[in-house]
Coordinates of C-alpha atoms in Angstrom, one line a residue:
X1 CA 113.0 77.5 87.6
X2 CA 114.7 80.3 89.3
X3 CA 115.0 83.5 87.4
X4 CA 117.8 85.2 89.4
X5 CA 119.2 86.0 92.1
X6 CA 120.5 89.5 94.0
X7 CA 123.4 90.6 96.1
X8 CA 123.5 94.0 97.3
X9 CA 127.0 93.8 98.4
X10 CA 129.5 95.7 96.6
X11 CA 132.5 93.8 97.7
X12 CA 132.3 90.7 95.9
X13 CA 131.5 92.3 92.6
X14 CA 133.8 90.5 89.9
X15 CA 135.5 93.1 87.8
X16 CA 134.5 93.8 84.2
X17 CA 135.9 95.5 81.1
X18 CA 134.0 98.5 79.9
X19 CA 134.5 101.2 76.6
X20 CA 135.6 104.7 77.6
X21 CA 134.4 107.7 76.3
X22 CA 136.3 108.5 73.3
X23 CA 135.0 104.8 72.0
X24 CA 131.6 105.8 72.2
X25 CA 129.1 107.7 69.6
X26 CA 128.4 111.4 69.2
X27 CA 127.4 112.8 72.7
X28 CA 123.3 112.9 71.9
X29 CA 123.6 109.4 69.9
X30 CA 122.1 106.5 70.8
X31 CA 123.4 104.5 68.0
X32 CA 126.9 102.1 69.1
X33 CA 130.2 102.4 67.1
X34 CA 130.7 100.3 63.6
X35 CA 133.4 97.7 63.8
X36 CA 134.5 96.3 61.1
X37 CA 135.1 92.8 63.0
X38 CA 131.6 92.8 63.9
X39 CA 130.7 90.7 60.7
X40 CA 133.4 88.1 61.0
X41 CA 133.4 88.0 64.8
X42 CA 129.6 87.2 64.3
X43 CA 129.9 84.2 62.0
X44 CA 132.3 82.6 64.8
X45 CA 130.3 83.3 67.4
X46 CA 127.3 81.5 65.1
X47 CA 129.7 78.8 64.2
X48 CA 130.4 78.3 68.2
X49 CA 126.8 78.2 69.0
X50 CA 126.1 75.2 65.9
X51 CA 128.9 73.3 67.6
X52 CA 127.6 73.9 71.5
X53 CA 124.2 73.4 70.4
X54 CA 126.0 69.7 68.7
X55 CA 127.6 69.1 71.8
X56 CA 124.5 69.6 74.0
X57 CA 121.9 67.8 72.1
X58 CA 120.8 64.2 71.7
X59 CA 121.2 63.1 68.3
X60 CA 119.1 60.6 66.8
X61 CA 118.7 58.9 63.2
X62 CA 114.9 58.3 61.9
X63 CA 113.8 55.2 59.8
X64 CA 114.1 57.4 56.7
X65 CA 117.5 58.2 57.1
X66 CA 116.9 61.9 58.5
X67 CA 119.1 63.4 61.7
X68 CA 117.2 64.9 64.6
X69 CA 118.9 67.0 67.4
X70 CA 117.0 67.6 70.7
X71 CA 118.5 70.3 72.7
X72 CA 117.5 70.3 76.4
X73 CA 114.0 72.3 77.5
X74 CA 115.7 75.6 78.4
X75 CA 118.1 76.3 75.6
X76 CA 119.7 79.5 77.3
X77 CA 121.5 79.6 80.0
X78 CA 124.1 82.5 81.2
X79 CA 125.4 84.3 84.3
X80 CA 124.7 87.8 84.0
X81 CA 126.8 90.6 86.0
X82 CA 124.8 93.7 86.2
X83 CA 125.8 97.1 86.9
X84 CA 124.4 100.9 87.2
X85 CA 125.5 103.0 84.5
X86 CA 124.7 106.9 85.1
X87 CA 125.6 107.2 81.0
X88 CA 127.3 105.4 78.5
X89 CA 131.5 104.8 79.2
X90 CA 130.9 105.0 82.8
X91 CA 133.3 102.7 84.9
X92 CA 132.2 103.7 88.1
X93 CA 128.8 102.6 88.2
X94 CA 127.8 100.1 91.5
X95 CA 127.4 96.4 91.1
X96 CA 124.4 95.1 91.4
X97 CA 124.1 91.9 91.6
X98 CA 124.7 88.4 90.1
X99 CA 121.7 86.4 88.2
X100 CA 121.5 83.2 86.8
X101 CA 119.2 83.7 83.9
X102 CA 117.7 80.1 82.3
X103 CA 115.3 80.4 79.0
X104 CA 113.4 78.4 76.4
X105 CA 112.8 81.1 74.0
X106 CA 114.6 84.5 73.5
X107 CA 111.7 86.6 74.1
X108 CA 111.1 84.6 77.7
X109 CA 115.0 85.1 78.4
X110 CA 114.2 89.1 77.9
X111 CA 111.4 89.2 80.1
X112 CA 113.1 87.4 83.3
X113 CA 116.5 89.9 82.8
X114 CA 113.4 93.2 82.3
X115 CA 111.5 91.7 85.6
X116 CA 115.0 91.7 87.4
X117 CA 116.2 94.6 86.1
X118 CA 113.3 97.2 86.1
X119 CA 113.4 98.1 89.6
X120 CA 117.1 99.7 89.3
X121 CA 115.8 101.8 86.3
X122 CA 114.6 105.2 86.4
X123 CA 112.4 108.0 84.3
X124 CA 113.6 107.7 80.4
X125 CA 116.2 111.0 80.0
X126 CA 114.9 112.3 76.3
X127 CA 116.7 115.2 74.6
X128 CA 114.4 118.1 73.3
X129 CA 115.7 120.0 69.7
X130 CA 115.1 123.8 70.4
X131 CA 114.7 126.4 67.3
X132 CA 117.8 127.3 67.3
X133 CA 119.2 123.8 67.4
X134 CA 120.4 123.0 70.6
X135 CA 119.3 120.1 72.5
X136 CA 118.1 120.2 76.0
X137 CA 117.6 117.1 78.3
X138 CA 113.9 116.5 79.7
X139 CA 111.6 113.7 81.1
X140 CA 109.9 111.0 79.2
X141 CA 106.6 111.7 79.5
X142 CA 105.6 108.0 81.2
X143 CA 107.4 108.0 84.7
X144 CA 108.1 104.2 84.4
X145 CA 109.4 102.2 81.4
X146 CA 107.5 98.7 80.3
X147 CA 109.4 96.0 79.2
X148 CA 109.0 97.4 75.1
X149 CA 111.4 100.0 76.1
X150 CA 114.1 98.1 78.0
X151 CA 116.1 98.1 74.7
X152 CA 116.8 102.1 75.5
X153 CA 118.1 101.5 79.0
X154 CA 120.5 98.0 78.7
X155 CA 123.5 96.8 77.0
X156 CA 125.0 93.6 76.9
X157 CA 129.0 93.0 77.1
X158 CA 130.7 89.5 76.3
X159 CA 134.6 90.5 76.1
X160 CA 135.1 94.0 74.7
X161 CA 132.0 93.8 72.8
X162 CA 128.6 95.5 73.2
X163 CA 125.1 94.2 72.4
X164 CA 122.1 96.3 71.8
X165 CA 118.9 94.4 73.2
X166 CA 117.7 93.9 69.2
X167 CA 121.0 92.2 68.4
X168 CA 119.6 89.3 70.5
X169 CA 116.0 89.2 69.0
X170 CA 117.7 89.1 65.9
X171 CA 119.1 85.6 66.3
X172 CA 119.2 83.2 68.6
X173 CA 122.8 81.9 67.5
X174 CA 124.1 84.9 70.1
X175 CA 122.5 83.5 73.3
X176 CA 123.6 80.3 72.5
X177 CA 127.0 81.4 72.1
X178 CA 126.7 82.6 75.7
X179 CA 125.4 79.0 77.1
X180 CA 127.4 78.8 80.8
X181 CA 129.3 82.1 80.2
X182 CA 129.5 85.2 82.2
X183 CA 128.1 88.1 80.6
X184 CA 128.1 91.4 82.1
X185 CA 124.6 93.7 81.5
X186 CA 124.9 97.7 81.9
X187 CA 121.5 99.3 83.3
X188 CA 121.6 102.8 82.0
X189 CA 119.4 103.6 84.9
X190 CA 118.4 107.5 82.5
X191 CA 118.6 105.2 79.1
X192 CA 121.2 105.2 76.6
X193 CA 120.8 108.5 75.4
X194 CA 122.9 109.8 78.1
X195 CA 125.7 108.9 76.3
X196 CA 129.2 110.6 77.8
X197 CA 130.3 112.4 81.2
X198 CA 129.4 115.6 79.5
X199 CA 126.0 114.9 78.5
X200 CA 125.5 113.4 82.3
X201 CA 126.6 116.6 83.0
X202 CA 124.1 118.3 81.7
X203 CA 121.3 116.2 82.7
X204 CA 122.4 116.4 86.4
X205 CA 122.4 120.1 86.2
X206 CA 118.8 120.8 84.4
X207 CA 117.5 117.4 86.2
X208 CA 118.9 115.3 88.6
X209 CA 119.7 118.7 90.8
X210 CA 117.6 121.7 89.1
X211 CA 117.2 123.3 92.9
X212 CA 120.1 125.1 94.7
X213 CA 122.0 123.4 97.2
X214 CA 124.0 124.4 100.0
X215 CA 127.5 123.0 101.3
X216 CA 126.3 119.7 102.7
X217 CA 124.4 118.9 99.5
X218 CA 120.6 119.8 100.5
X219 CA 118.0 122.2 99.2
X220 CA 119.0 125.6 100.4
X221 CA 116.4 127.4 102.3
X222 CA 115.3 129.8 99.6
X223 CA 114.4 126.5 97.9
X224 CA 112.1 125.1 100.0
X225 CA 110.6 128.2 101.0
X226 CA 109.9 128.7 97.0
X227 CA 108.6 125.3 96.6
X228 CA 106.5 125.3 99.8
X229 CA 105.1 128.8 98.5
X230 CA 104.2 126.8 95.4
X231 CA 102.7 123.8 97.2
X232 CA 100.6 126.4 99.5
X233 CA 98.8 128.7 96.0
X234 CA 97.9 124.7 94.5
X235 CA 96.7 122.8 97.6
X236 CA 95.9 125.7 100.1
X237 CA 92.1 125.7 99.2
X238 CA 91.3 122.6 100.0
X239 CA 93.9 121.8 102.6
X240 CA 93.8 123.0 106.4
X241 CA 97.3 122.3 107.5
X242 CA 100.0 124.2 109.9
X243 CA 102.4 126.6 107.9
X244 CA 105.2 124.4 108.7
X245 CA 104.3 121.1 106.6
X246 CA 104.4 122.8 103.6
X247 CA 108.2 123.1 104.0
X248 CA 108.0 119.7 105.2
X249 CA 106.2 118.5 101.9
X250 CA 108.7 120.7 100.2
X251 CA 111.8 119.6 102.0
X252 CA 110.3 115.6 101.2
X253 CA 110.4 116.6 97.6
X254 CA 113.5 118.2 96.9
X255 CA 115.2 115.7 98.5
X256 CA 113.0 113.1 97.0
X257 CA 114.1 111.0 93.4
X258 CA 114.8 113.6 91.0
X259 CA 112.6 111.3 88.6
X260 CA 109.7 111.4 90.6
X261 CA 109.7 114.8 91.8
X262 CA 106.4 116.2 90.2
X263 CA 104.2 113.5 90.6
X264 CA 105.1 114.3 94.4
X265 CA 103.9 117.5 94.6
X266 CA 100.2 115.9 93.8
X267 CA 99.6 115.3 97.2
X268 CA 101.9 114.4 100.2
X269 CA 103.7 111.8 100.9
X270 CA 102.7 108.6 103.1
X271 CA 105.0 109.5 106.7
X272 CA 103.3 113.3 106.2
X273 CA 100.0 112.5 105.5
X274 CA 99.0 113.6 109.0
X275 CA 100.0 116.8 109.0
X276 CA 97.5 117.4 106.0
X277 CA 93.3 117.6 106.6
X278 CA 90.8 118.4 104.0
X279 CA 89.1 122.0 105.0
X280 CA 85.6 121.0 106.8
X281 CA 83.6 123.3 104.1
X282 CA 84.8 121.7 101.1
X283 CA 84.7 118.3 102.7
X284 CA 81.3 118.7 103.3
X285 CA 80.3 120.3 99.8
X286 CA 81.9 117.4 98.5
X287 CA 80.0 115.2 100.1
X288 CA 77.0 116.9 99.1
X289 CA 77.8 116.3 95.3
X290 CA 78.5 112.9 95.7
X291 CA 74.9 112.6 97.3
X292 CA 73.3 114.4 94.8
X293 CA 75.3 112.6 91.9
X294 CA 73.7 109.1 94.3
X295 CA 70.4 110.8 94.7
X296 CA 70.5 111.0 90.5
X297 CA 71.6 107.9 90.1
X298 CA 68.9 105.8 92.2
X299 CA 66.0 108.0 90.4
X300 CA 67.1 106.8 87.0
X301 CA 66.7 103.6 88.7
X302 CA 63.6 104.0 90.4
X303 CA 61.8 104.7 86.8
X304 CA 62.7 101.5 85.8
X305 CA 62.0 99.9 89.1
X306 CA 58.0 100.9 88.8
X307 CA 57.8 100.0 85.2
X308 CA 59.4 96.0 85.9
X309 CA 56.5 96.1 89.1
X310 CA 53.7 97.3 87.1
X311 CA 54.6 94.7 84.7
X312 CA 54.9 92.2 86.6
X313 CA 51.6 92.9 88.6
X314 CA 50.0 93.0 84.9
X315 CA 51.4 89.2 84.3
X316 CA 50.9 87.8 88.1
X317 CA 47.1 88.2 87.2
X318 CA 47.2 87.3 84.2
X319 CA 48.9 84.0 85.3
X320 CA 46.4 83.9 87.9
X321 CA 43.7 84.0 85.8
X322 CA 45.0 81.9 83.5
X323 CA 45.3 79.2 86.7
X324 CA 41.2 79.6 87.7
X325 CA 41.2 78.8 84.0
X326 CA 43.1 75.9 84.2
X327 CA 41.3 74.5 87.5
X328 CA 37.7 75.0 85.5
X329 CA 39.5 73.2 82.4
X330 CA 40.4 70.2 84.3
X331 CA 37.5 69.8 86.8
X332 CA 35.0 69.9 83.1
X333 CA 37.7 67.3 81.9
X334 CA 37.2 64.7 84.5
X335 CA 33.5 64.9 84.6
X336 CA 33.4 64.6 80.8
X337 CA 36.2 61.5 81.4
X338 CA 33.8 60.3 84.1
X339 CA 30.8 60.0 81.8
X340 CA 32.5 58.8 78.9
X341 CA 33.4 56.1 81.1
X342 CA 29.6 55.4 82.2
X343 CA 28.6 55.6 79.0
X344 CA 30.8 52.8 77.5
X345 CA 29.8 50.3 80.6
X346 CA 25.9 51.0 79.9
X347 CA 26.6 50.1 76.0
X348 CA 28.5 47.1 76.7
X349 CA 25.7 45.8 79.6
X350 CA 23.2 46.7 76.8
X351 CA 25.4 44.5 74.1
X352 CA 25.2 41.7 76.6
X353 CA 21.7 41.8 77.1
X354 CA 20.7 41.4 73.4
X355 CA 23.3 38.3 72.3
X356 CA 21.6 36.0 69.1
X357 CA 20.5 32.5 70.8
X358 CA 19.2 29.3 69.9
X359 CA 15.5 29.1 70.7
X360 CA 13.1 25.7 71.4
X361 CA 11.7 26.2 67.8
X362 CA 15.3 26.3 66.3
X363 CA 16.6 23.3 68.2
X364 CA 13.5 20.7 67.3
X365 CA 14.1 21.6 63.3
X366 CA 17.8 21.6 64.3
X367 CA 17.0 17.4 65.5
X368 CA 14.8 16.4 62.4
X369 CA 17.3 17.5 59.7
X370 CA 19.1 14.1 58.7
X371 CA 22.0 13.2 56.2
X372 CA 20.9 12.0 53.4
X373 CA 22.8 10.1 50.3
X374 CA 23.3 12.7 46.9
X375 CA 22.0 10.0 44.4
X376 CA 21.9 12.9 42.0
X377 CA 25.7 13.7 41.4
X378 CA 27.0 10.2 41.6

């Protein structure tokens, strides 16, 4: 089954219908506009999905009179346009790409459009309520989004319409209404609570570009200078490295994804790895502790180790013993076998020798007894 597929081209990209800003919610909202269609629009679009789902199936009729429809293995099936949205309204976003999207279940149609889409998503854009009740916009606190949050970054248009990701787990009736359709998806690549040019606006300033910039765009040199100051006071004690690739480092950041930007200054980055050494002292004390933490390791082994061996040693002669036993027990088993046997042939030879016979005596009274007539009991 093929889950989608990408085009990075921008020239091809069909054209789609989207809500401007005075259509959309309070600027810190999340929530979509109320319309009062919504209810009646849904009950046709639920009507249209009974009929497609009629007009898809196989119907059959039972022996007991009852009516069975079976709808083909992967009941949803849709085209879906996606685009980039900086923040909600925007009609300027880039195409990204078309994906044929083919389900069984609603929750297995979410996942394939989350493992397509997650890679054109960014760090979650929160707002933070200060004392005196402004709102300022700040990181998530997880650099990356999991598939539980995609509902904050995604919307889903068919027409003029909008979807919320719930709206689909809510029924399936709405995903079969969009059997063979196009239906265009808006990434919100900061989530949907950047929800108008002016709250983008703000974002991009404390943000996307917190740093100052010259003409052309990049970090000024006061910037860099700053950052690569920073950089030096956190890493300097442990790093031996040329003055210069700190600015580098600092220069890879600031020019770096906003989102990612302080998770980068951990350490430096792959192509400047190079340019940084761990200092020889603490490399070597290091390795020192790890040998000590070894050495105290293997001696809470070796404990152990001489226990199991004197154990053992205990039980090898034991067993041992127990075998010289064994050899004794069986040699004073076949000797008493071996006289037992002798015994029982010099009682039977005896037996034989002894036998009840017939003498001369026995055999001459034996002649002279006669049969005689019983006159007495006739």
């Amino acid at each position: 089954m093929n889950e989608g597929t990408e085009t990075d081209s921008d020239a091809d990209a069909p054209a789609a219908e989207y809500l401007d800003d005075f259509e959309l919610p309070d600027a810190w909202s999340t929530q979509l506009p109320e319309d009062p269609l919504d209810k009646t629009l849904d009950e046709l679009e639920n009507s249209s999905a009974a009929i497609h789902s009629r007009e898809n199936g196989q119907s059959s009729i039972s022996e007991d009179g009852e009516c069975s429809i079976h709808v083909e293995k992967d009941l949803f099936s849709c085209v879906l346009l996606a685009y980039k949205r900086q923040f909600k309204g925007q009609s300027s976003g880039s195409y990204i790409a078309r994906w044929q999207v083919t389900a069984h279940s609603t929750t297995s149609f979410i996942r394939k459009v989350w493992n397509l889409a997650k890679e054109h998503l960014n760090r979650e854009v929160i707002f933070d309520v200060k004392a005196d009740g402004t709102t300022s916009p700040v990181w998530a606190e997880n650099e990356s989004s999991s598939e539980k949050e995609f509902g904050k970054f995604v919307l889903f248009q068919s027409g003029r319409r909008h979807y919320v990701l719930e709206k689909l787990t809510e029924s399936s009736n709405l995903l079969q209404s969009w059997r063979n359709k196009e239906i265009t998806v808006l990434l919100h690549v900061y989530s949907l609570s950047v929800s108008n040019r002016t709250v983008w606006s703000s974002v991009k300033e404390n943000l996307i570009d917190p740093s100052e910039r010259d003409r052309s765009g990049a970090a000024t040199t006061q910037a860099v200078i700053g950052l690569a100051d920073e950089l030096r006071s956190v890493h300097g004690k442990h790093l031996d490295v040329h003055g210069m690739a700190w600015s580098f480092w600092a220069n890879s950041i600031l020019n770096g994804p906003a989102h990612l930007r302080e998770s980068l200054k951990d350490h430096p980055t792959q192509h400047l790895a190079h340019l940084f050494r761990v200092k020889e002292g603490l490399h070597v004390n290091a390795i020192r502790r790890e040998l000590s933490v070894a050495h105290s390791v293997n001696n809470s082994y070796h404990e152990e180790v001489v226990a199991l061996r004197q154990v053992f040693d205990v039980v090898e002669s034991n067993v041992e013993s127990l075998n010289a036993s064994l050899k004794m027990f069986k040699i004073r088993l076949e000797a008493l076998e071996l006289r037992d046997r002798l015994s029982d042939s010099m009682i039977n030879a005896m037996e034989t020798a002894v036998k009840v016979q017939e003498d001369d005596l026995g055999q001459e009274l034996k002649s002279k007894i006669i049969d005689m007539e019983d006159m007495d009991h006739m």
